[in-house]
Short mmCIF file of C-alpha atoms and ligand atoms in Angstrom, two decimals:
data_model
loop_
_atom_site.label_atom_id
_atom_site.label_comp_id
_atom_site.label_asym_id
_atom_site.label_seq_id
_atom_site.Cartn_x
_atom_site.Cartn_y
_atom_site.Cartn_z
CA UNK A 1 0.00 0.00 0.00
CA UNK A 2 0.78 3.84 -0.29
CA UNK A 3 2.27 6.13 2.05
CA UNK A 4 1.51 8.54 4.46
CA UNK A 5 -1.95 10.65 3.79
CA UNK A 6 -0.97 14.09 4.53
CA UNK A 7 2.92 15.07 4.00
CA UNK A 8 3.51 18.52 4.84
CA UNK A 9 4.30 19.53 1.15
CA UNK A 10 3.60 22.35 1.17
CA UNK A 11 3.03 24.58 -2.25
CA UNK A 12 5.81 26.34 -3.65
CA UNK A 13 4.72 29.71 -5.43
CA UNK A 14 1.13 29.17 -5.60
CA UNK A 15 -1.58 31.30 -5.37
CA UNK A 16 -3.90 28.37 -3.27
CA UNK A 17 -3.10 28.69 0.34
CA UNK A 18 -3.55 25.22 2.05
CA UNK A 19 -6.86 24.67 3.38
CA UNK A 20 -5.19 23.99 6.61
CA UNK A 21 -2.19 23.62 8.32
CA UNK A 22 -0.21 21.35 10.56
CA UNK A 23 1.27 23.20 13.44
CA UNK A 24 5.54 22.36 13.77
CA UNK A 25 4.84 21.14 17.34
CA UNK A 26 1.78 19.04 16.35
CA UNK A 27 3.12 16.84 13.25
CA UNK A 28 0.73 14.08 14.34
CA UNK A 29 -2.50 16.07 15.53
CA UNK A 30 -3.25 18.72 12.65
CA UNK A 31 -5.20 21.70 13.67
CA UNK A 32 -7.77 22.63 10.88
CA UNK A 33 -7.56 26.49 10.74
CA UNK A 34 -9.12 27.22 8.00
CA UNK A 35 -12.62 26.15 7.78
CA UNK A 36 -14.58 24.76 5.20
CA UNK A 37 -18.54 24.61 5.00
CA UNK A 38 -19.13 28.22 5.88
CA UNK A 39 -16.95 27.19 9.16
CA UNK A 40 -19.26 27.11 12.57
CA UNK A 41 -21.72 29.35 10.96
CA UNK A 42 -22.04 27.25 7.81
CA UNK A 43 -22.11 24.13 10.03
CA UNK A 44 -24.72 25.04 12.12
CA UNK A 45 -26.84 25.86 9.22
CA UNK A 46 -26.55 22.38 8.03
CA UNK A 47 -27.44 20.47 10.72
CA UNK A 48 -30.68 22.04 10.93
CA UNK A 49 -31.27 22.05 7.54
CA UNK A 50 -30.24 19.03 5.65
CA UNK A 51 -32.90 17.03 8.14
CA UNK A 52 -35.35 19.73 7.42
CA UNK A 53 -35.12 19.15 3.73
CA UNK A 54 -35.37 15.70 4.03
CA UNK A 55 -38.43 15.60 5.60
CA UNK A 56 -39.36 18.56 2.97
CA UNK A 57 -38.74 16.41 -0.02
CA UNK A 58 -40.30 12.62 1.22
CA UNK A 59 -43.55 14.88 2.26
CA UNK A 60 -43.92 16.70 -1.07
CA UNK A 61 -42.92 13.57 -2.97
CA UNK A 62 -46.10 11.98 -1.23
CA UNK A 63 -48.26 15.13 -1.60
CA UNK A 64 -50.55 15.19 -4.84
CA UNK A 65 -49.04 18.05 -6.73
CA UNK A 66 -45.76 17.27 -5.72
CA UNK A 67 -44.31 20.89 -6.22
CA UNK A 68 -40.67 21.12 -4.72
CA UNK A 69 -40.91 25.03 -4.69
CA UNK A 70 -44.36 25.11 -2.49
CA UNK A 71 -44.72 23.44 1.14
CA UNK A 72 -47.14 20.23 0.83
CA UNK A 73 -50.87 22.12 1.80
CA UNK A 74 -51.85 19.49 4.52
CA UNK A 75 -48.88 18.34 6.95
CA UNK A 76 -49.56 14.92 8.97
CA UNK A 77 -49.83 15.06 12.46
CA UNK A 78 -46.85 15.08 14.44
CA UNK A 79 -47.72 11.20 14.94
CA UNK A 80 -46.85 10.11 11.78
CA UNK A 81 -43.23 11.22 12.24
CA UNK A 82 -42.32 8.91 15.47
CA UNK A 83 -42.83 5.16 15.77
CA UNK A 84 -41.79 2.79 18.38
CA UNK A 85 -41.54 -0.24 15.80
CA UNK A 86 -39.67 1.94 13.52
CA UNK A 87 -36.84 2.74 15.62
CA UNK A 88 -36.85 -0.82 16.75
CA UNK A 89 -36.40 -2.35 13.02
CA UNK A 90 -33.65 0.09 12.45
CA UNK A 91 -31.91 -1.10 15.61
CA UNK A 92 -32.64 -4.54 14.04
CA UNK A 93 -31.36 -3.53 10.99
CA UNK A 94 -28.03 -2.05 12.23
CA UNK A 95 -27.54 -4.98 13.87
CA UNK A 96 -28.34 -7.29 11.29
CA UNK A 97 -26.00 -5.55 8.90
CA UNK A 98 -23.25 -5.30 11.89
CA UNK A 99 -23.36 -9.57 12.57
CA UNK A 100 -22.85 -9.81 8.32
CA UNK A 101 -20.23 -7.27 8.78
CA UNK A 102 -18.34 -9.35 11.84
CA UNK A 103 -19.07 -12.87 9.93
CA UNK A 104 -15.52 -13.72 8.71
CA UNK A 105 -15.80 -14.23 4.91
CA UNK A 106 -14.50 -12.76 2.00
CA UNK A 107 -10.41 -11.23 2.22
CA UNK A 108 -9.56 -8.68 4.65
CA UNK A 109 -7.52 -5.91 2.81
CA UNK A 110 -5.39 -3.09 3.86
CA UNK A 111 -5.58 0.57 4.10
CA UNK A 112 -3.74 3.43 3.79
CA UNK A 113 -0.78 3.88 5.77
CA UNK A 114 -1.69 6.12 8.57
CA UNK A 115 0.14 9.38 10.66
CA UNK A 116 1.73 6.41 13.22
CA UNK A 117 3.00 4.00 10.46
CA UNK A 118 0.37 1.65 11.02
CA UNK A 119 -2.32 0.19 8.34
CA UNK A 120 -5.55 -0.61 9.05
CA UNK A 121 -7.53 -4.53 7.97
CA UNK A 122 -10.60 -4.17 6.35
CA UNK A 123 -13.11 -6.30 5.67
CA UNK A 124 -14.38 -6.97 2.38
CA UNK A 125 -17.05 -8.94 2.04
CA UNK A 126 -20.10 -6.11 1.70
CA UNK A 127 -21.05 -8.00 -1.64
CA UNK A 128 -21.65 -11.43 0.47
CA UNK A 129 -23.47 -9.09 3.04
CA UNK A 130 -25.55 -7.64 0.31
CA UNK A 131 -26.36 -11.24 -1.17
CA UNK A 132 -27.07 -12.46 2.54
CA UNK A 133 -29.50 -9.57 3.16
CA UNK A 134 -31.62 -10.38 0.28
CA UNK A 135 -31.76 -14.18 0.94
CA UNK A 136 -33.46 -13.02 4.56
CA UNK A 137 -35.47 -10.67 3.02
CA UNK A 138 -36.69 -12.87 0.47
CA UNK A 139 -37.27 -15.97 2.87
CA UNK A 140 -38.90 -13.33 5.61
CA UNK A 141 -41.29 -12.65 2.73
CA UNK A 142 -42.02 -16.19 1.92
CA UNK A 143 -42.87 -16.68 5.87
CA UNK A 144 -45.17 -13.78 5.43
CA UNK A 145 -43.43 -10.85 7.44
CA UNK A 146 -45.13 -7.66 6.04
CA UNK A 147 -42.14 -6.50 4.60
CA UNK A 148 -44.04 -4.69 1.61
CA UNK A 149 -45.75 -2.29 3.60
CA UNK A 150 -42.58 -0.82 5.26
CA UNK A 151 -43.08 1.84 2.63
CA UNK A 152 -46.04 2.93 5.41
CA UNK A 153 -43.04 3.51 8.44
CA UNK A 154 -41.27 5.93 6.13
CA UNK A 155 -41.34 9.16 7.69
CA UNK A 156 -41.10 7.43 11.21
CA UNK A 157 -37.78 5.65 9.83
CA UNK A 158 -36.66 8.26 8.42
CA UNK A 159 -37.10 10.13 12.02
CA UNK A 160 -35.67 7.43 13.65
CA UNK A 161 -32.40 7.43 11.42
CA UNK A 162 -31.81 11.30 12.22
CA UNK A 163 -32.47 10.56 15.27
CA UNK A 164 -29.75 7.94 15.07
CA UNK A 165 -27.46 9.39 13.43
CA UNK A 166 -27.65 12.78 15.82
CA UNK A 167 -27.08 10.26 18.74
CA UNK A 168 -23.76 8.43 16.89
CA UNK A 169 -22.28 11.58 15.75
CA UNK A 170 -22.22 12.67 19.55
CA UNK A 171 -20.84 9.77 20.68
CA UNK A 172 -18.01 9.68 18.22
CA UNK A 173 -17.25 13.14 19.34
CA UNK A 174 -16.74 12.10 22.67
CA UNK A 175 -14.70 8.89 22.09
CA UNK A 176 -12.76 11.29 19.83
CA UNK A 177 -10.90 12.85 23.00
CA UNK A 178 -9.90 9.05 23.97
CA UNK A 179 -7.92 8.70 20.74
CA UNK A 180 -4.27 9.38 20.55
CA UNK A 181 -3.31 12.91 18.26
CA UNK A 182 -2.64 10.89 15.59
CA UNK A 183 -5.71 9.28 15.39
CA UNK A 184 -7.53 12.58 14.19
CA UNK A 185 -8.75 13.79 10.48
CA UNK A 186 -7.23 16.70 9.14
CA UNK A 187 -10.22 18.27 9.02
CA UNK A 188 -12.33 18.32 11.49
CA UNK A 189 -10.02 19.00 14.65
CA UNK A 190 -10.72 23.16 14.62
CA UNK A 191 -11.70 23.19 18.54
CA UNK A 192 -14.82 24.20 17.24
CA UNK A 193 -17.68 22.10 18.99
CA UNK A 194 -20.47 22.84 16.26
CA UNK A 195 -17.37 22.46 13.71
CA UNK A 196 -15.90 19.35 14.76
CA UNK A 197 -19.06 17.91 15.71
CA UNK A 198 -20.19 18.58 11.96
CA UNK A 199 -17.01 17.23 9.63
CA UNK A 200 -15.87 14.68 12.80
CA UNK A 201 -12.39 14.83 14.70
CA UNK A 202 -11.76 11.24 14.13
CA UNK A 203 -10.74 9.33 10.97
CA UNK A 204 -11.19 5.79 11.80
CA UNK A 205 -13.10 5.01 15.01
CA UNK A 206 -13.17 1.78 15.99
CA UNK A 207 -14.25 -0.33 18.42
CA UNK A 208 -11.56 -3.60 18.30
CA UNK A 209 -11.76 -4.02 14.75
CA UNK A 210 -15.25 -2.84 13.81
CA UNK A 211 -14.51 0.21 11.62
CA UNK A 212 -17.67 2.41 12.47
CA UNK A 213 -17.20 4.73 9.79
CA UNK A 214 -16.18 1.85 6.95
CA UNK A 215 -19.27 0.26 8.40
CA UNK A 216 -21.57 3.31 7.68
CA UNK A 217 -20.26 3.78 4.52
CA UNK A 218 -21.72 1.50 2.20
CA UNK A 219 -23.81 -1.01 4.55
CA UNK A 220 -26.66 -0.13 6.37
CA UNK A 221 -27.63 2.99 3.87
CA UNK A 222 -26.62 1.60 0.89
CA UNK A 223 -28.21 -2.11 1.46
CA UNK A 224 -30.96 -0.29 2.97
CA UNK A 225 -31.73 2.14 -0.02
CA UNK A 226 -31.82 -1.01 -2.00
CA UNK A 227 -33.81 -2.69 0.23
CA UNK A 228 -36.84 -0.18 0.34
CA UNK A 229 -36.93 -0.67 -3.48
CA UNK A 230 -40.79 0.06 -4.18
CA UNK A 231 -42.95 -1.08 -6.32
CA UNK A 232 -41.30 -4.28 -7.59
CA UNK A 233 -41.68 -3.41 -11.71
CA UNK A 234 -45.12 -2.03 -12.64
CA UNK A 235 -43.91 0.41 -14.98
CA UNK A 236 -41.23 0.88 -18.11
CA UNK A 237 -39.67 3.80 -15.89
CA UNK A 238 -40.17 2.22 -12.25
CA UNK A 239 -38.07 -1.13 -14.08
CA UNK A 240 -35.46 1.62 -14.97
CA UNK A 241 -34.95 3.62 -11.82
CA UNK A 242 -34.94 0.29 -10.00
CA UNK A 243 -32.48 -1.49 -11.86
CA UNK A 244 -29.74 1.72 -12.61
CA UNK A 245 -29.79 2.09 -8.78
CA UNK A 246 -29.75 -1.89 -8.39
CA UNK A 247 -26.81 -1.54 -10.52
CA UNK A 248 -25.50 1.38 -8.63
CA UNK A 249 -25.61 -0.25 -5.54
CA UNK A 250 -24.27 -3.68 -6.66
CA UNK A 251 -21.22 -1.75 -8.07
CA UNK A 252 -20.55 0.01 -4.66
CA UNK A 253 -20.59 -3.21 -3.08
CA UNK A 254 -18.69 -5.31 -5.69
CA UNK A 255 -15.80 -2.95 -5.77
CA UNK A 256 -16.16 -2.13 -1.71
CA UNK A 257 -12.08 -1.92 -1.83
CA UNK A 258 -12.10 0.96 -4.02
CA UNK A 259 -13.41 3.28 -1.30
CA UNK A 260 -10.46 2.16 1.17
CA UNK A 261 -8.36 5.74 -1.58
CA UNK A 262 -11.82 7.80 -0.76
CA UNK A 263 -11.69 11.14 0.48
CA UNK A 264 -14.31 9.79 2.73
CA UNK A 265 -12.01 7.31 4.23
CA UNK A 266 -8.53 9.02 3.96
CA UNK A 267 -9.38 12.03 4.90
CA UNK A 268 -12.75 12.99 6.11
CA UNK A 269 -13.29 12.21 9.79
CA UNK A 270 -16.57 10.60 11.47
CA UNK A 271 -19.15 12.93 12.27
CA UNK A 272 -22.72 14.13 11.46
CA UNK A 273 -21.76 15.13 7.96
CA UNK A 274 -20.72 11.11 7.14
CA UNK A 275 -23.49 9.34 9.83
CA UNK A 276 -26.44 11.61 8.98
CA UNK A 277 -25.25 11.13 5.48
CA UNK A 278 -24.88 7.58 5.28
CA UNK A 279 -28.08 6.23 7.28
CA UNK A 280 -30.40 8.99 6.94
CA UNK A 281 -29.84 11.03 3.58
CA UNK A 282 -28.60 7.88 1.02
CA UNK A 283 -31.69 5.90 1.63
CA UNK A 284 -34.19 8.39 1.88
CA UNK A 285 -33.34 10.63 -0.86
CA UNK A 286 -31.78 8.31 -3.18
CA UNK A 287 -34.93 6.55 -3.43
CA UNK A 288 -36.99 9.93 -4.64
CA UNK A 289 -37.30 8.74 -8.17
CA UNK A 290 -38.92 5.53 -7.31
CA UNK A 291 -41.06 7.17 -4.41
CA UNK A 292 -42.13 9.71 -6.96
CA UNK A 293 -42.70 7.19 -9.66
CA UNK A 294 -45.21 5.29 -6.85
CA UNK A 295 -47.02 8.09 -6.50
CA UNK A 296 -46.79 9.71 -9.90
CA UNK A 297 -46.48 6.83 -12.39
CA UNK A 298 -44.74 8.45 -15.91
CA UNK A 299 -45.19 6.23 -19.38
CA UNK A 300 -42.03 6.27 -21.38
CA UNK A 301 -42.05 5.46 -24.76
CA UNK A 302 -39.00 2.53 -25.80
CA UNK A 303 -36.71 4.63 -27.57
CA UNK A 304 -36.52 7.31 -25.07
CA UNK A 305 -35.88 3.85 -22.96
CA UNK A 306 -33.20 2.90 -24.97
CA UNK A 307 -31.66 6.62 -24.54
CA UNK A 308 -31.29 6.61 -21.58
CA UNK A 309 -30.05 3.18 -21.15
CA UNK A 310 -27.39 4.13 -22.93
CA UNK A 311 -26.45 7.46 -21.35
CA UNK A 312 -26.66 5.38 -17.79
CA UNK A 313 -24.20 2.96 -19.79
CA UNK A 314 -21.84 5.68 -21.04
CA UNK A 315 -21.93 7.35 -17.07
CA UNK A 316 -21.29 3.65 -15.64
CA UNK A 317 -18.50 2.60 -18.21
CA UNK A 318 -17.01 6.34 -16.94
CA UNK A 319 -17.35 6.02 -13.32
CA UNK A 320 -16.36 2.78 -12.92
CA UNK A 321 -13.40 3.02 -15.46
CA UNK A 322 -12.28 5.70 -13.24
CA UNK A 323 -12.39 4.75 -9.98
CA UNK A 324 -10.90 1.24 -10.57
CA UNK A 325 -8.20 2.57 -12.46
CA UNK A 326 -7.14 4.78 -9.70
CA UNK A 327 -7.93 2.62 -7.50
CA UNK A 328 -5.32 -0.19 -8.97
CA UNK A 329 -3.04 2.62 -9.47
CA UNK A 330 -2.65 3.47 -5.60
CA UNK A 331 -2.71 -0.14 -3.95
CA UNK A 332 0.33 -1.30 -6.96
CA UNK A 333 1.23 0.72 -9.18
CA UNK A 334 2.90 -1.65 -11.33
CA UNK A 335 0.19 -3.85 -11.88
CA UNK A 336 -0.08 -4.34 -16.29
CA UNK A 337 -3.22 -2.44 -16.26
CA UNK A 338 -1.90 0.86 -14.92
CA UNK A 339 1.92 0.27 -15.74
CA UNK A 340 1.94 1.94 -18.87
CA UNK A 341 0.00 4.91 -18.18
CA UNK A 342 1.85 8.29 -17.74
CA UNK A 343 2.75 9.83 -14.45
CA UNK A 344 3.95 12.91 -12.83
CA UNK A 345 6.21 12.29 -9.80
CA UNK A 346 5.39 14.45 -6.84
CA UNK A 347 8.18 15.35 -3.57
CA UNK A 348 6.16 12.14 -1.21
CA UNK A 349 6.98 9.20 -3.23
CA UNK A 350 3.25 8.82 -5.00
CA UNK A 351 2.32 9.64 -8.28
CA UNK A 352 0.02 11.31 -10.19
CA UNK A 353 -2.07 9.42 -13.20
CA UNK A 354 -1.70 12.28 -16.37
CA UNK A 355 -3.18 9.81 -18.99
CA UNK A 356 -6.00 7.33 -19.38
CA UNK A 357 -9.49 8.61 -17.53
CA UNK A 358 -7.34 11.04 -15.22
CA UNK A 359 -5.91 12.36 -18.34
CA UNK A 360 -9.09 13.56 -19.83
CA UNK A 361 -10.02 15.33 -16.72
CA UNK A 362 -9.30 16.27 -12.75
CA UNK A 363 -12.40 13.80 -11.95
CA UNK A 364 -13.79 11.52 -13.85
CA UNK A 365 -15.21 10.06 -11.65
CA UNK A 366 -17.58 12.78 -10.70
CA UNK A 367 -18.25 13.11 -14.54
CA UNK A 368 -19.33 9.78 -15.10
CA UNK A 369 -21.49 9.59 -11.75
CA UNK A 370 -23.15 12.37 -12.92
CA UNK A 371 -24.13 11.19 -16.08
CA UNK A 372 -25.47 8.31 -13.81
CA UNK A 373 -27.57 10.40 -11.72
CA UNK A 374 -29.49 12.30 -14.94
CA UNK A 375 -29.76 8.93 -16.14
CA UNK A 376 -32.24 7.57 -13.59
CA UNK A 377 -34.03 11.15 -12.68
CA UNK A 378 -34.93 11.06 -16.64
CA UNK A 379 -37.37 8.14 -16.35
CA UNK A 380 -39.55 10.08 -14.44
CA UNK A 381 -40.12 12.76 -17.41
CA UNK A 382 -40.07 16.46 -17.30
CA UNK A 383 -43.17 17.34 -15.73
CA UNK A 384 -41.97 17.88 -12.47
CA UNK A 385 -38.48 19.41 -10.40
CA UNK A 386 -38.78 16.82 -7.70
CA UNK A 387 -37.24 13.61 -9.84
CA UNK A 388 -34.39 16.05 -10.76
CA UNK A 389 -33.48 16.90 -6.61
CA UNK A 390 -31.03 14.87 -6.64
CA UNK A 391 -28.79 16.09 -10.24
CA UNK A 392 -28.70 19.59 -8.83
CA UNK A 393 -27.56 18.66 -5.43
CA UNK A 394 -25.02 16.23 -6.47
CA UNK A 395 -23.98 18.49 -8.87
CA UNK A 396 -23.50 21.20 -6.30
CA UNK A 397 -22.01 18.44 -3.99
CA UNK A 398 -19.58 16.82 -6.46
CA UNK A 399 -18.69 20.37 -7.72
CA UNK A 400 -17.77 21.42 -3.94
CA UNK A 401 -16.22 18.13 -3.12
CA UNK A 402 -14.15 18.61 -6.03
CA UNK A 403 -12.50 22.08 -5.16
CA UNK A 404 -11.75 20.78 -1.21
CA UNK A 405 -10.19 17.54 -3.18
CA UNK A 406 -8.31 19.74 -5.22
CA UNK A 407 -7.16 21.76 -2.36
CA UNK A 408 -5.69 18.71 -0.36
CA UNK A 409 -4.01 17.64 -3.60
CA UNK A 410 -2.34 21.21 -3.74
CA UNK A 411 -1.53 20.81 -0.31
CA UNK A 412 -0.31 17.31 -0.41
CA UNK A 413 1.79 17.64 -3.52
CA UNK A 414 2.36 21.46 -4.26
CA UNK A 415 4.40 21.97 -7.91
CA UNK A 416 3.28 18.51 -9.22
CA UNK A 417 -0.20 19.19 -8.37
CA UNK A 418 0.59 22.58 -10.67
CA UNK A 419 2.04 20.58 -13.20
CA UNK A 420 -0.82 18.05 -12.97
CA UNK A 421 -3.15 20.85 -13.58
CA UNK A 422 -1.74 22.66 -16.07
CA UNK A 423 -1.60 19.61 -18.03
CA UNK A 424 -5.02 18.23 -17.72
CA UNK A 425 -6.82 21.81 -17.75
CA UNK A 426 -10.37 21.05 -16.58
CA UNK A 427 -11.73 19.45 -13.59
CA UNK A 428 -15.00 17.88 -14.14
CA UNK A 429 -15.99 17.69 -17.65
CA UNK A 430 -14.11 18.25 -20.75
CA UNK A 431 -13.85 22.09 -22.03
CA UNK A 432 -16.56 23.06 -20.37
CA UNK A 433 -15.41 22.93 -16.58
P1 NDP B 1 -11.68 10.21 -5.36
O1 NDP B 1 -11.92 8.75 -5.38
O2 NDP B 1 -11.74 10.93 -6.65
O3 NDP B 1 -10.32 10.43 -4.61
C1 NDP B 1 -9.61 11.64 -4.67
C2 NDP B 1 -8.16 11.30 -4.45
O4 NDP B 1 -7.65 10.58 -5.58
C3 NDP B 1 -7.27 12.49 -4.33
O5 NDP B 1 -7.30 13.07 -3.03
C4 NDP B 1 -5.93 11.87 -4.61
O6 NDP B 1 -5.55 11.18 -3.42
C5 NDP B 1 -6.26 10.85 -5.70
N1 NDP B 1 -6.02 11.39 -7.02
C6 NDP B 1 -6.53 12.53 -7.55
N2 NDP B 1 -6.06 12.72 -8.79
C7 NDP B 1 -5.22 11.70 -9.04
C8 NDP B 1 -4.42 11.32 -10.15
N3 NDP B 1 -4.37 12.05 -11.26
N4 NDP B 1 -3.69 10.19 -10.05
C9 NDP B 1 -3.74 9.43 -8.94
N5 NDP B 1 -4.47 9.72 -7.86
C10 NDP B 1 -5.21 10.85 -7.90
O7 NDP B 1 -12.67 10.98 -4.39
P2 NDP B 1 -14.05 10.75 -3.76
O8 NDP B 1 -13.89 10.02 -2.49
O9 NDP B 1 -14.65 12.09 -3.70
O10 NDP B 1 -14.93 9.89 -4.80
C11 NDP B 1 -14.97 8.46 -4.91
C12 NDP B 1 -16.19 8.05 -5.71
O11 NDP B 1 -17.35 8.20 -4.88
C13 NDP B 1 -16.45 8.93 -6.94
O12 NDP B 1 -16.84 8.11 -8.01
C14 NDP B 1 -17.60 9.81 -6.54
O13 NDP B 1 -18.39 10.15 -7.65
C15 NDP B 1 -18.34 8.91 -5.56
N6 NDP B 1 -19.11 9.67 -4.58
C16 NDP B 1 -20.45 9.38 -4.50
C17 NDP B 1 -21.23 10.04 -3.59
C18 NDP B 1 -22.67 9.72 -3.53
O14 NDP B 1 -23.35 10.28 -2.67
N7 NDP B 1 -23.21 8.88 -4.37
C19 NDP B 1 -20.68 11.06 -2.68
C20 NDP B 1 -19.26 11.29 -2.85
C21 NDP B 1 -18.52 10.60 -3.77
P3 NDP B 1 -4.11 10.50 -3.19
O15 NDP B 1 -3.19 11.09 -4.18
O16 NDP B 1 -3.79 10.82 -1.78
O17 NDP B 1 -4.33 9.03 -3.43
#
């Protein structure tokens, strides 16, 4: 595996300052002094918001006219947003997904080396969790548990998963003062309680080897956005949104090693941003096309079908291209699929991929998950903004995500990060941005 996340490096001659900086007397407990989300302000904001709009966007995608600019006229009673059972099947399901996660199958891989030397085992076997997860659900079905009218407990899961995730986030912020200096993210260690509370001031807490954050990441949320799948297939567009997320989710879970080189995982620490976004946001609002398609069924004629089949298989071939090149890049760099590609050699040791899909641009990544996300908001036609939620926020969050990415980079790697982006001009998609 690779070396150490964050070298010093700093940049020579450029015009970036770092986004923040590692105090000489603290080499192994950075102090983030320059904030990013709008800082404690900015924070703030976003904890009460980002729950707010949730709830916003599952009650106007179950109102009639479904308008994302308008509050829904009638709001249930306060009633229908708490529910004993639903907070207990999310326990349930936590812990179902946490015995899969403990079961010991599948190879146990390594991460990134951290601020102490050490590496980190990881499991992987969220593929074999996934596949075990639907064999229960399918044989609970076949005993007759109600599982098709969970689509009933949504705003009350959907309560109890903020309320979940509000509870973890605190208590990762106060383990976070039992872990050693070098245990902390970059990022999130401002001595800001709204701040740190926010981005998280640990990068990998763990209890013995359970990985809470690598656990968030892609089980419970992911398997569970999948696992609220409505409708089965009663529709041309319901078969599509279903099966591009199915395929989406499959991916993620397939290729779980890939997000051991994530900014999620290398950098970002654990806290509300990550928790609330893993178990509260991913399965509630990436299900909004198939929610909205429930409620507002759309007829799509085949060709336009076929369309966007094929832009879904253009994002997918992108995305995935992408990330598993980089990924194979970073864990061995001379494996024959990356070998020959062209590199620029930066002052820590690692290189920097300046041909195949990072050659074309900054991310591609972002440009081919992108592509993705149009790709299953366009089943659900034009006739209303709700469907298309989720391309302008990812758009705004990819676009972000990009320029903090690109900061780190500049940080991490200084003139080669120049050199990097003077040759491969534009950061998201080609000659436009
Ligand atoms: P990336 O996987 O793009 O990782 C960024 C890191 O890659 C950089 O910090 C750098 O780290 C390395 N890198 C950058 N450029 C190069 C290069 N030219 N050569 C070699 N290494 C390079 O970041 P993300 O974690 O943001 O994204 C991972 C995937 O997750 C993406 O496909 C993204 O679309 C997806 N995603 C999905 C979300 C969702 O909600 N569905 C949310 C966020 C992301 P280093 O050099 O230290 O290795």
């Amino acid at each position: 595996m690779d070396e150490l996340d964050s070298q010093p490096g700093q940049p020579r001659g450029c015009t970036h300052r770092p986004r923040f900086r590692t105090m000489a007397h603290q080499q192994t407990s950075p102090r983030s002094v320059e904030l990013e989300f709008g800082g404690p302000l900015g924070t703030a904001a976003m904890l009460l918001l980002l729950p707010v709009v949730l709830f916003h966007l599952l009650l106007t995608c179950h109102s009639g006219p479904c308008s994302l600019l308008n509050l829904p006229s009638e709001l249930p009673p306060t009633s229908a947003f708490w529910s004993p059972w639903a907070l207990l099947l999310l326990l349930l399901w936590l812990g179902l997904q946490a015995t899969l996660y403990l079961l010991p199958m599948g190879k146990v891989s390594e991460g990134r080396m951290l601020r102490d030397k050490s590496h980190l085992q990881y499991p992987i076997n969220g593929f074999r969790c996934l596949g075990l997860t639907a064999l229960l659900v399918g044989l609970g079905l076949a005993g007759g548990l109600p599982l098709g009218s969970l689509s009933e407990l949504l705003l009350p899961l959907a309560s109890a998963a903020t309320a979940i995730a509000f509870i973890l986030s605190l208590l990762l912020y106060l383990k976070s003062f039992t872990a050693p200096p070098s245990a902390l993210a970059p990022g999130g260690n401002s001595g800001n309680i709204i701040y740190d509370f926010f981005l998280g001031r640990e990068l990998n807490p763990r209890f013995g080897s359970f990985d809470l954050k690598y656990f968030c990441e892609l089980r419970p949320g992911m398997i569970g956005w999948e696992a609220e799948r409505q409708g089965g297939w009663p529709s041309l567009a319901m078969g599509l949104v279903n099966a591009f997320q199915l395929v989406y989710v499959v991916d993620a879970l397939w290729n779980e090693e890939a997000i051991l080189t994530t900014m999620d995982i290398i950098h970002d620490g654990f806290g509300f941003m990550l928790a609330f976004g893993d178990l509260a946001w991913v399965p509630f609002i990436y299900s909004l096309q198939a929610q909205f398609l429930l409620n507002h069924p759309q007829s799509l004629e085949l060709p336009v079908a076929g369309a966007i089949c094929l832009l879904f298989a253009i994002g997918y071939f992108i995305f995935r291209g992408a990330n598993t090149q980089k990924n194979t890049f970073r864990r061995d760099p001379t494996d024959p699929s990356v070998a020959g590609l062209e590199t620029i050699p930066t002052a820590t040791g690692r290189r920097l991929l300046v041909s195949g899909w990072w050659g074309m641009v900054r991310h591609p990544n972002y440009l081919g998950d992108l592509i993705m996300a149009l790709a299953w908001s366009l089943p659900c036609g034009v006739t209303h903004l709700l469907p298309y939620f989720y391309v302008v926020y990812f758009t705004i969050l990819l676009v972000h995500r990009e320029d903090r990415d690109e900061r780190q980079c500049l940080q991490k790697y200084g003139l080669a990060w120049r050199e990097y982006c003077a040759r491969v001009p534009y950061r998201i998609v080609p000659y436009v941005y």
